[in-house]
Coordinates of N, CA and C in Angstrom, one line a residue:
Chain L
A5 N -13.6 13.8 -2.5 CA -12.7 12.8 -1.9 C -12.0 12.1 -3.1
Q6 N -10.8 11.7 -2.8 CA -10.1 10.9 -3.8 C -10.5 9.5 -3.8
S7 N -10.4 8.8 -5.0 CA -10.6 7.4 -5.1 C -10.0 6.9 -6.4
V8 N -9.8 5.6 -6.4 CA -9.4 4.9 -7.6 C -10.3 3.7 -7.9
T9 N -10.5 3.5 -9.1 CA -11.3 2.3 -9.5 C -10.5 1.4 -10.5
Q10 N -10.3 0.2 -10.1 CA -9.6 -0.7 -11.0 C -10.7 -1.6 -11.6
L11 N -10.7 -1.5 -12.9 CA -11.9 -1.9 -13.7 C -11.9 -3.5 -13.8
D12 N -10.8 -4.1 -13.6 CA -10.8 -5.6 -13.8 C -10.2 -6.2 -12.5
S13 N -10.9 -7.2 -12.0 CA -10.3 -7.8 -10.8 C -9.3 -8.9 -11.2
H14 N -9.5 -9.5 -12.4 CA -8.6 -10.5 -12.9 C -8.3 -10.2 -14.4
V15 N -7.1 -10.4 -14.8 CA -6.7 -10.3 -16.2 C -5.7 -11.4 -16.5
S16 N -6.0 -12.1 -17.6 CA -5.2 -13.2 -18.1 C -4.6 -12.8 -19.5
V17 N -3.3 -13.0 -19.6 CA -2.6 -12.8 -20.9 C -1.7 -13.9 -21.1
S18 N -1.4 -14.1 -22.4 CA -0.3 -15.1 -22.8 C 1.0 -14.5 -22.7
E19 N 2.0 -15.3 -22.3 CA 3.4 -14.8 -22.3 C 3.8 -14.2 -23.6
G20 N 4.4 -13.0 -23.6 CA 4.8 -12.3 -24.8 C 3.8 -11.4 -25.4
T21 N 2.6 -11.4 -24.9 CA 1.5 -10.5 -25.4 C 1.4 -9.3 -24.5
P22 N 0.8 -8.2 -25.0 CA 0.7 -6.9 -24.2 C -0.2 -7.1 -22.9
V23 N 0.2 -6.3 -21.9 CA -0.6 -6.2 -20.7 C -1.2 -4.8 -20.6
L24 N -2.5 -4.8 -20.2 CA -3.2 -3.6 -20.0 C -4.0 -3.8 -18.7
L25 N -3.7 -3.0 -17.6 CA -4.4 -3.0 -16.4 C -5.0 -1.6 -16.2
R26 N -6.3 -1.6 -16.1 CA -7.0 -0.3 -16.1 C -7.3 0.3 -14.7
C27 N -7.1 1.6 -14.7 CA -7.4 2.4 -13.4 C -7.9 3.7 -13.8
N28 N -9.0 4.1 -13.1 CA -9.6 5.4 -13.2 C -9.6 6.0 -11.9
Y29 N -9.3 7.3 -11.8 CA -9.2 8.0 -10.5 C -10.3 9.1 -10.5
S30 N -10.5 9.5 -9.3 CA -11.4 10.6 -9.0 C -10.7 11.5 -8.0
S31 N -10.5 12.8 -8.5 CA -9.8 13.7 -7.6 C -10.2 15.1 -8.0
S32 N -10.3 16.0 -7.1 CA -10.7 17.4 -7.3 C -9.5 18.2 -7.6
Y33 N -8.3 17.7 -7.6 CA -7.1 18.4 -7.8 C -6.1 17.5 -8.6
S34 N -5.0 18.0 -8.9 CA -4.0 17.2 -9.6 C -3.5 16.1 -8.7
P35 N -3.8 14.9 -9.0 CA -3.5 13.8 -8.1 C -2.0 13.3 -8.1
S36 N -1.6 12.7 -7.1 CA -0.4 11.9 -7.0 C -0.9 10.4 -7.2
L37 N -0.4 9.7 -8.2 CA -0.8 8.4 -8.5 C 0.3 7.4 -8.6
F38 N 0.1 6.2 -8.2 CA 1.1 5.2 -8.1 C 0.5 3.9 -8.6
W39 N 1.4 3.0 -9.1 CA 1.1 1.6 -9.2 C 2.1 0.8 -8.4
Y40 N 1.5 -0.1 -7.6 CA 2.3 -1.1 -6.8 C 2.0 -2.5 -7.2
V41 N 3.0 -3.4 -7.1 CA 2.8 -4.8 -7.4 C 3.0 -5.6 -6.1
Q42 N 2.3 -6.6 -6.0 CA 2.5 -7.5 -4.8 C 2.6 -9.0 -5.3
H43 N 3.8 -9.5 -5.2 CA 4.0 -10.9 -5.5 C 3.6 -11.8 -4.3
P44 N 3.3 -13.0 -4.5 CA 2.8 -13.8 -3.4 C 3.8 -13.8 -2.2
N45 N 3.3 -13.6 -1.0 CA 4.2 -13.6 0.2 C 5.2 -12.5 0.2
K46 N 5.0 -11.5 -0.6 CA 6.0 -10.4 -0.6 C 5.3 -9.1 -0.3
G47 N 6.0 -8.0 0.0 CA 5.5 -6.7 0.3 C 5.0 -6.0 -1.0
L48 N 4.5 -4.9 -0.8 CA 4.0 -4.0 -2.0 C 5.2 -3.3 -2.5
Q49 N 5.5 -3.5 -3.8 CA 6.6 -2.9 -4.4 C 6.2 -1.8 -5.4
L50 N 6.8 -0.6 -5.3 CA 6.4 0.5 -6.2 C 6.9 0.2 -7.7
L51 N 5.9 0.2 -8.6 CA 6.3 0.1 -10.0 C 6.6 1.4 -10.7
L52 N 5.7 2.4 -10.4 CA 5.9 3.7 -11.0 C 5.0 4.7 -10.3
K53 N 5.3 6.0 -10.5 CA 4.6 7.1 -9.9 C 4.4 8.2 -10.8
Y54 N 3.3 8.9 -10.7 CA 3.0 10.1 -11.5 C 3.3 11.3 -10.7
T55 N 4.2 12.1 -11.3 CA 4.7 13.3 -10.5 C 4.2 14.6 -11.1
S56 N 3.4 14.6 -12.2 CA 3.0 15.7 -12.9 C 4.0 16.3 -13.8
A57 N 5.2 15.7 -13.8 CA 6.3 16.2 -14.7 C 6.1 15.7 -16.1
A58 N 5.6 14.5 -16.3 CA 5.4 13.9 -17.6 C 4.2 13.0 -17.5
T59 N 3.4 13.0 -18.6 CA 2.1 12.2 -18.5 C 2.4 10.8 -18.8
L60 N 3.5 10.5 -19.5 CA 3.9 9.1 -19.7 C 5.0 8.7 -18.7
V61 N 4.7 7.8 -17.9 CA 5.6 7.5 -16.8 C 6.2 6.1 -17.0
K62 N 7.5 6.0 -17.0 CA 8.1 4.6 -17.1 C 8.5 4.1 -15.7
G63 N 8.3 2.8 -15.5 CA 8.6 2.2 -14.3 C 9.6 1.1 -14.4
I64 N 9.6 0.3 -13.4 CA 10.5 -0.9 -13.4 C 9.9 -2.0 -14.2
N65 N 10.8 -2.9 -14.6 CA 10.4 -4.2 -15.3 C 9.6 -3.9 -16.6
G66 N 9.9 -2.8 -17.3 CA 9.2 -2.6 -18.6 C 7.8 -2.0 -18.5
F67 N 7.3 -1.8 -17.3 CA 6.0 -1.2 -17.2 C 5.9 0.3 -17.4
E68 N 4.8 0.8 -17.9 CA 4.6 2.2 -18.0 C 3.2 2.5 -17.9
A69 N 2.9 3.8 -17.6 CA 1.5 4.2 -17.4 C 1.4 5.6 -18.0
E70 N 0.2 5.9 -18.5 CA -0.1 7.2 -19.1 C -1.2 7.9 -18.3
F71 N -0.9 9.1 -17.8 CA -1.9 9.9 -17.1 C -2.7 10.7 -18.1
K72 N -4.0 10.4 -18.1 CA -4.9 11.1 -19.1 C -5.9 11.9 -18.3
K73 N -5.7 13.2 -18.2 CA -6.6 14.0 -17.3 C -8.0 14.0 -17.9
S74 N -8.1 14.1 -19.2 CA -9.5 14.1 -19.9 C -10.3 12.9 -19.6
E75 N -9.6 11.8 -19.4 CA -10.3 10.5 -19.2 C -10.2 10.1 -17.7
T76 N -9.6 10.8 -16.9 CA -9.3 10.5 -15.5 C -8.8 9.1 -15.4
S77 N -7.8 8.8 -16.2 CA -7.3 7.4 -16.2 C -5.8 7.4 -16.0
F78 N -5.3 6.2 -15.5 CA -3.9 6.0 -15.3 C -3.6 4.5 -15.5
H79 N -3.8 4.1 -16.7 CA -3.7 2.7 -17.1 C -2.3 2.2 -17.1
L80 N -2.0 1.0 -16.7 CA -0.7 0.4 -16.6 C -0.5 -0.5 -17.8
T81 N 0.6 -0.4 -18.5 CA 0.8 -1.3 -19.7 C 2.2 -1.8 -19.7
K82 N 2.3 -2.9 -20.5 CA 3.6 -3.5 -20.7 C 3.6 -4.2 -22.1
P83 N 4.5 -4.0 -22.9 CA 4.4 -4.5 -24.3 C 4.4 -6.0 -24.4
S84 N 5.1 -6.6 -23.5 CA 5.3 -8.1 -23.6 C 5.3 -8.7 -22.2
A85 N 4.3 -9.5 -21.9 CA 4.2 -10.1 -20.6 C 5.2 -11.2 -20.4
H86 N 5.7 -11.3 -19.2 CA 6.6 -12.3 -18.8 C 6.0 -13.1 -17.6
M87 N 6.4 -14.4 -17.5 CA 5.8 -15.2 -16.5 C 5.9 -14.6 -15.1
S88 N 7.1 -13.9 -14.9 CA 7.3 -13.3 -13.6 C 6.5 -12.1 -13.3
D89 N 5.7 -11.7 -14.3 CA 4.8 -10.6 -14.0 C 3.5 -11.0 -13.3
A90 N 3.3 -12.3 -13.2 CA 2.1 -12.7 -12.5 C 2.1 -12.3 -11.1
A91 N 1.1 -11.5 -10.7 CA 1.0 -10.9 -9.4 C -0.2 -10.1 -9.2
E92 N -0.4 -9.4 -8.1 CA -1.5 -8.5 -7.9 C -1.0 -7.1 -8.0
Y93 N -1.8 -6.3 -8.7 CA -1.4 -4.9 -9.0 C -2.4 -3.9 -8.4
F94 N -1.9 -2.9 -7.8 CA -2.7 -2.0 -7.1 C -2.5 -0.6 -7.7
C95 N -3.5 0.1 -8.0 CA -3.5 1.5 -8.4 C -3.8 2.3 -7.1
V96 N -3.0 3.4 -6.9 CA -3.1 4.1 -5.6 C -3.1 5.6 -5.9
V97 N -3.9 6.3 -5.2 CA -3.9 7.8 -5.2 C -3.6 8.3 -3.8
R98 N -2.8 9.3 -3.7 CA -2.5 9.9 -2.4 C -3.7 10.8 -2.0
G99 N -4.1 10.8 -0.8 CA -5.2 11.6 -0.3 C -4.8 13.1 -0.4
S100 N -5.8 13.9 -0.5 CA -5.6 15.3 -0.6 C -5.1 15.9 0.7
G101 N -4.0 16.6 0.7 CA -3.5 17.3 1.9 C -3.0 16.3 2.9
T102 N -2.9 15.0 2.6 CA -2.4 14.0 3.5 C -1.3 13.2 2.9
Y103 N -0.7 12.3 3.7 CA 0.2 11.3 3.1 C -0.5 10.0 2.9
K104 N -1.7 9.8 3.3 CA -2.3 8.5 3.3 C -2.6 8.1 1.8
Y105 N -2.4 6.8 1.6 CA -2.7 6.2 0.3 C -4.1 5.7 0.3
I106 N -4.7 5.8 -0.9 CA -6.1 5.2 -1.1 C -5.9 4.2 -2.2
F107 N -6.2 3.0 -1.9 CA -5.9 1.9 -2.8 C -7.1 1.5 -3.6
G108 N -6.9 1.1 -4.8 CA -7.9 0.4 -5.6 C -8.0 -1.1 -5.1
T109 N -9.0 -1.8 -5.6 CA -9.3 -3.1 -5.2 C -8.3 -4.2 -5.7
G110 N -7.4 -3.8 -6.6 CA -6.4 -4.7 -7.1 C -6.9 -5.4 -8.3
T111 N -5.9 -5.7 -9.2 CA -6.1 -6.6 -10.3 C -5.1 -7.7 -10.3
R112 N -5.6 -8.9 -10.3 CA -4.7 -10.1 -10.3 C -4.4 -10.5 -11.8
L113 N -3.1 -10.4 -12.1 CA -2.6 -10.7 -13.4 C -2.1 -12.1 -13.5
K114 N -2.7 -12.9 -14.4 CA -2.2 -14.2 -14.7 C -1.5 -14.3 -16.0
V115 N -0.4 -14.9 -16.1 CA 0.3 -15.0 -17.4 C 0.4 -16.5 -17.8
L116 N -0.1 -16.7 -18.9 CA -0.2 -18.1 -19.4 C 0.9 -18.4 -20.3
A117 N 1.5 -19.6 -20.1 CA 2.6 -20.1 -20.9 C 2.2 -20.4 -22.4
Chain K
E19 N 19.7 -3.3 -0.9 CA 18.7 -2.2 -0.9 C 18.0 -2.2 0.4
P20 N 17.8 -1.1 1.0 CA 17.1 -1.0 2.3 C 15.6 -1.4 2.1
E21 N 15.1 -2.1 3.1 CA 13.7 -2.5 3.0 C 13.0 -2.4 4.4
V22 N 11.7 -2.4 4.4 CA 10.9 -2.4 5.6 C 10.7 -3.9 6.0
T23 N 10.9 -4.2 7.2 CA 10.7 -5.6 7.6 C 9.6 -5.6 8.7
Q24 N 8.9 -6.8 8.8 CA 7.8 -6.9 9.7 C 7.9 -8.3 10.4
T25 N 7.6 -8.3 11.6 CA 7.5 -9.6 12.4 C 6.3 -9.6 13.3
P26 N 5.7 -10.8 13.5 CA 5.9 -12.0 12.8 C 5.3 -12.0 11.4
S27 N 5.5 -13.0 10.6 CA 4.9 -13.0 9.3 C 3.4 -13.5 9.4
H28 N 3.2 -14.3 10.5 CA 1.8 -14.8 10.7 C 1.6 -14.9 12.2
Q29 N 0.5 -14.3 12.7 CA 0.2 -14.3 14.1 C -1.2 -14.9 14.3
V30 N -1.3 -15.9 15.1 CA -2.6 -16.4 15.5 C -2.9 -16.1 16.9
T31 N -4.1 -15.6 17.2 CA -4.4 -15.3 18.6 C -5.9 -15.6 18.9
Q32 N -6.2 -15.6 20.1 CA -7.6 -15.8 20.5 C -8.3 -14.5 20.7
M33 N -9.6 -14.5 20.4 CA -10.4 -13.3 20.5 C -10.2 -12.7 21.9
G34 N -10.0 -11.4 22.1 CA -9.9 -10.8 23.3 C -8.5 -10.6 23.8
Q35 N -7.5 -11.3 23.1 CA -6.1 -11.2 23.5 C -5.5 -9.9 22.9
E36 N -4.4 -9.5 23.5 CA -3.7 -8.3 22.9 C -2.6 -8.9 22.0
V37 N -2.4 -8.1 20.9 CA -1.3 -8.5 20.0 C -0.5 -7.3 19.7
I38 N 0.8 -7.5 19.4 CA 1.7 -6.4 19.0 C 2.3 -6.8 17.7
L39 N 2.1 -6.0 16.7 CA 2.8 -6.3 15.4 C 4.0 -5.3 15.3
R40 N 5.1 -5.9 14.8 CA 6.3 -5.1 14.8 C 6.8 -4.8 13.4
C41 N 7.4 -3.7 13.3 CA 7.9 -3.2 12.0 C 9.2 -2.5 12.2
V42 N 10.2 -2.7 11.3 CA 11.4 -1.9 11.3 C 11.4 -1.2 10.0
P43 N 11.2 0.1 10.1 CA 11.1 1.0 8.9 C 12.6 1.2 8.3
I44 N 12.6 1.7 7.2 CA 13.9 2.1 6.6 C 14.6 3.2 7.4
S45 N 15.9 3.0 7.7 CA 16.5 3.7 8.8 C 16.5 5.3 8.7
N46 N 16.5 5.9 7.5 CA 16.5 7.3 7.5 C 15.1 7.9 7.2
H47 N 14.1 7.0 7.3 CA 12.7 7.5 7.1 C 12.1 8.1 8.4
L48 N 11.3 9.0 8.2 CA 10.7 9.7 9.4 C 9.2 9.6 9.5
Y49 N 8.5 9.1 8.4 CA 7.1 9.0 8.4 C 6.8 7.5 8.4
F50 N 5.8 7.1 9.2 CA 5.5 5.7 9.3 C 4.0 5.5 9.3
Y51 N 3.6 4.3 8.7 CA 2.2 4.1 8.5 C 1.8 2.6 8.8
W52 N 0.6 2.4 9.1 CA 0.0 1.1 9.1 C -1.2 1.1 8.2
Y53 N -1.3 0.0 7.4 CA -2.5 -0.3 6.6 C -2.9 -1.7 6.9
R54 N -4.1 -2.0 6.5 CA -4.6 -3.4 6.6 C -5.4 -3.8 5.4
Q55 N -5.4 -5.1 5.2 CA -6.2 -5.7 4.1 C -6.9 -6.9 4.6
I56 N -8.2 -6.7 4.8 CA -9.0 -7.9 5.1 C -9.2 -8.7 3.8
L57 N -9.2 -10.0 4.0 CA -9.1 -11.0 2.9 C -10.2 -10.6 1.9
G58 N -9.8 -10.4 0.6 CA -10.8 -10.1 -0.4 C -11.2 -8.7 -0.5
Q59 N -10.7 -7.8 0.4 CA -11.0 -6.4 0.3 C -9.9 -5.5 0.0
K60 N -10.1 -4.2 0.0 CA -9.1 -3.3 -0.3 C -8.1 -3.1 0.8
V61 N -6.9 -2.6 0.4 CA -5.9 -2.2 1.4 C -6.4 -0.9 2.0
E62 N -6.5 -0.8 3.3 CA -7.1 0.4 3.9 C -6.1 1.1 4.8
F63 N -6.0 2.4 4.8 CA -5.2 3.2 5.7 C -5.7 3.1 7.1
L64 N -4.7 2.9 8.1 CA -5.1 2.9 9.5 C -4.6 4.2 10.2
V65 N -3.3 4.4 10.0 CA -2.7 5.5 10.8 C -1.3 5.9 10.2
S66 N -1.0 7.2 10.4 CA 0.3 7.7 10.0 C 0.9 8.3 11.3
F67 N 2.3 8.3 11.3 CA 3.0 8.6 12.6 C 4.2 9.4 12.2
Y68 N 4.4 10.6 12.8 CA 5.6 11.4 12.6 C 6.0 12.1 13.8
N69 N 7.3 12.2 14.0 CA 7.8 13.0 15.2 C 7.1 12.5 16.5
N70 N 7.0 11.2 16.6 CA 6.5 10.6 17.8 C 5.1 10.9 18.2
E71 N 4.3 11.2 17.2 CA 2.9 11.3 17.4 C 2.1 11.0 16.2
I72 N 0.8 10.6 16.4 CA -0.1 10.3 15.3 C -0.3 11.6 14.5
S73 N -0.1 11.5 13.2 CA -0.4 12.7 12.4 C -1.8 12.6 11.7
E74 N -2.2 11.3 11.5 CA -3.5 11.1 10.9 C -4.0 9.7 11.2
K75 N -5.3 9.5 11.4 CA -5.8 8.2 11.6 C -7.2 8.0 10.9
S76 N -7.5 6.8 10.6 CA -8.8 6.6 9.9 C -9.8 6.2 11.0
E77 N -11.1 6.1 10.6 CA -12.1 5.8 11.5 C -12.0 4.3 12.0
I78 N -11.2 3.5 11.3 CA -11.0 2.1 11.7 C -10.1 2.2 13.0
F79 N -9.2 3.1 13.1 CA -8.2 3.2 14.2 C -8.9 3.7 15.4
D80 N -9.6 2.8 16.1 CA -10.3 3.3 17.3 C -9.5 3.0 18.6
D81 N -10.1 3.1 19.7 CA -9.3 3.1 21.0 C -8.7 1.7 21.2
Q82 N -9.1 0.7 20.4 CA -8.4 -0.6 20.6 C -7.0 -0.7 20.0
F83 N -6.7 0.3 19.1 CA -5.5 0.4 18.4 C -4.6 1.4 19.0
S84 N -3.3 1.1 19.0 CA -2.3 2.2 19.4 C -1.0 1.9 18.6
V85 N -0.2 2.9 18.5 CA 1.1 2.8 17.8 C 2.1 3.4 18.7
E86 N 3.3 2.9 18.4 CA 4.4 3.4 19.3 C 5.7 3.2 18.5
R87 N 6.7 4.1 18.8 CA 8.0 3.9 18.3 C 8.9 3.8 19.6
P88 N 9.0 2.6 20.1 CA 9.6 2.4 21.4 C 11.1 2.7 21.5
D89 N 11.8 2.6 20.3 CA 13.2 2.9 20.3 C 13.5 3.5 18.9
G90 N 14.7 3.6 18.5 CA 15.1 4.3 17.3 C 14.8 3.5 16.0
S91 N 14.4 2.2 16.2 CA 14.3 1.4 15.0 C 12.9 0.8 14.8
N92 N 12.2 0.4 15.9 CA 11.0 -0.3 15.8 C 9.8 0.6 15.7
F93 N 8.7 0.2 15.1 CA 7.4 0.9 15.0 C 6.4 -0.2 15.2
T94 N 5.6 -0.1 16.2 CA 4.6 -1.2 16.6 C 3.2 -0.7 16.5
L95 N 2.4 -1.7 16.2 CA 0.9 -1.6 16.2 C 0.4 -2.5 17.2
K96 N -0.3 -2.0 18.2 CA -0.9 -2.8 19.3 C -2.4 -2.8 19.1
I97 N -3.0 -4.0 19.2 CA -4.4 -4.2 19.3 C -4.7 -4.7 20.6
R98 N -5.5 -4.0 21.4 CA -5.6 -4.3 22.9 C -6.5 -5.5 23.1
S99 N -7.6 -5.6 22.5 CA -8.5 -6.8 22.7 C -9.0 -7.2 21.3
T100 N -8.4 -8.2 20.7 CA -8.7 -8.5 19.3 C -10.1 -9.0 19.2
K101 N -10.6 -8.7 18.0 CA -12.0 -9.2 17.6 C -11.8 -10.0 16.3
L102 N -12.8 -10.8 16.1 CA -12.7 -11.7 14.9 C -12.5 -10.8 13.6
E103 N -13.1 -9.7 13.6 CA -13.0 -8.8 12.4 C -11.6 -8.1 12.2
D104 N -10.8 -8.3 13.2 CA -9.4 -7.8 13.1 C -8.5 -8.7 12.3
S105 N -9.0 -9.9 11.9 CA -8.2 -10.8 11.1 C -8.0 -10.1 9.7
A106 N -6.7 -10.0 9.4 CA -6.4 -9.3 8.2 C -4.9 -9.4 8.0
M107 N -4.4 -8.9 6.8 CA -3.0 -8.7 6.6 C -2.7 -7.2 7.0
Y108 N -1.7 -7.0 7.8 CA -1.3 -5.7 8.2 C 0.0 -5.3 7.6
F109 N 0.0 -4.2 6.9 CA 1.2 -3.7 6.3 C 1.7 -2.5 7.0
C110 N 3.0 -2.5 7.2 CA 3.7 -1.3 7.7 C 4.4 -0.6 6.5
A111 N 4.5 0.7 6.5 CA 5.2 1.4 5.5 C 5.9 2.6 6.1
S112 N 6.9 3.1 5.3 CA 7.7 4.3 5.8 C 8.0 5.1 4.6
S113 N 8.3 6.4 4.9 CA 8.7 7.3 3.8 C 9.6 8.4 4.4
E114 N 10.4 9.0 3.5 CA 11.3 10.0 3.9 C 10.6 11.3 4.3
A115 N 11.3 12.1 4.9 CA 10.7 13.5 5.2 C 10.3 14.1 3.9
L116 N 9.3 14.9 3.8 CA 8.8 15.4 2.6 C 9.8 16.5 2.1
R117 N 10.4 16.1 0.9 CA 11.2 17.1 0.2 C 10.7 17.4 -1.1
L118 N 10.0 16.4 -1.7 CA 9.5 16.5 -3.0 C 7.9 16.5 -2.9
L119 N 7.3 16.8 -4.1 CA 5.9 16.8 -4.1 C 5.3 15.4 -3.8
I120 N 6.1 14.4 -4.3 CA 5.6 13.0 -4.1 C 6.2 12.4 -2.9
N121 N 5.4 11.7 -2.1 CA 5.8 11.1 -0.9 C 5.7 9.5 -1.1
E122 N 6.8 8.9 -1.6 CA 6.7 7.5 -1.9 C 6.8 6.7 -0.6
Q123 N 5.9 5.8 -0.5 CA 5.9 4.9 0.7 C 6.5 3.6 0.3
F124 N 7.3 3.0 1.2 CA 7.9 1.7 1.1 C 7.2 0.8 2.0
F125 N 6.8 -0.3 1.5 CA 6.0 -1.3 2.3 C 6.7 -2.5 2.7
G126 N 6.4 -3.0 3.9 CA 6.9 -4.3 4.3 C 6.1 -5.4 3.8
P127 N 6.5 -6.7 4.0 CA 5.8 -7.8 3.5 C 4.5 -8.2 4.1
G128 N 4.2 -7.5 5.3 CA 2.9 -7.8 5.9 C 3.0 -8.8 7.0
T129 N 2.1 -8.7 8.0 CA 1.8 -9.7 9.0 C 0.4 -10.1 8.9
R130 N 0.2 -11.4 8.7 CA -1.1 -12.0 8.6 C -1.6 -12.3 10.0
L131 N -2.6 -11.6 10.5 CA -3.2 -11.8 11.8 C -4.5 -12.6 11.6
T132 N -4.5 -13.7 12.4 CA -5.7 -14.5 12.4 C -6.3 -14.5 13.8
V133 N -7.5 -14.1 14.0 CA -8.1 -14.1 15.3 C -9.2 -15.2 15.4
L134 N -9.0 -16.1 16.3 CA -9.9 -17.3 16.5 C -10.9 -17.0 17.6

């Protein structure tokens, strides 16, 4: 069965410093992977998705993620954090043979001035 | 930019009462979903809906739950007799018909259901 593990429930960074949000997946086949962001009182917004076309995926707002099959990882990074990046981030894998999403537990990113 | 909308944003109800959560998916989308997130827990899949029928449901989606697309725009989740443990944020999502390998789901802002 597919699953994702987000290794950090909370991450704090200073504004202007790099962001790293970690995600490991478990899948018996080539997975479909996504990162979503949720700002307070807002819906879940897609940041980026892994389509198997390229291992380095670029998303919105300067975020990117690298699919590493050997490490079963799909970590989310950004070179320089902005105050507006403070939110909850979810790593998601699509279930095998289905459309349903399987969510990680989420990582709350705090950006310090 | 088209978006999924949900009403109400917050619903408070008494245990045992019926509630209907409403969603308006993106207009050209054909697949619809409900997820829920109990406070402090993961977002969990409840049900997917296509061509006016349930295509998949989780073990959470028992006989107390039902979904409906009563007209061409709304997609509803009904809980027949609410329990305290139904208190959660409920997210609606929609996606286009499958043309590509990846099926990107677009989520609404959620309805927070509080059962007293």
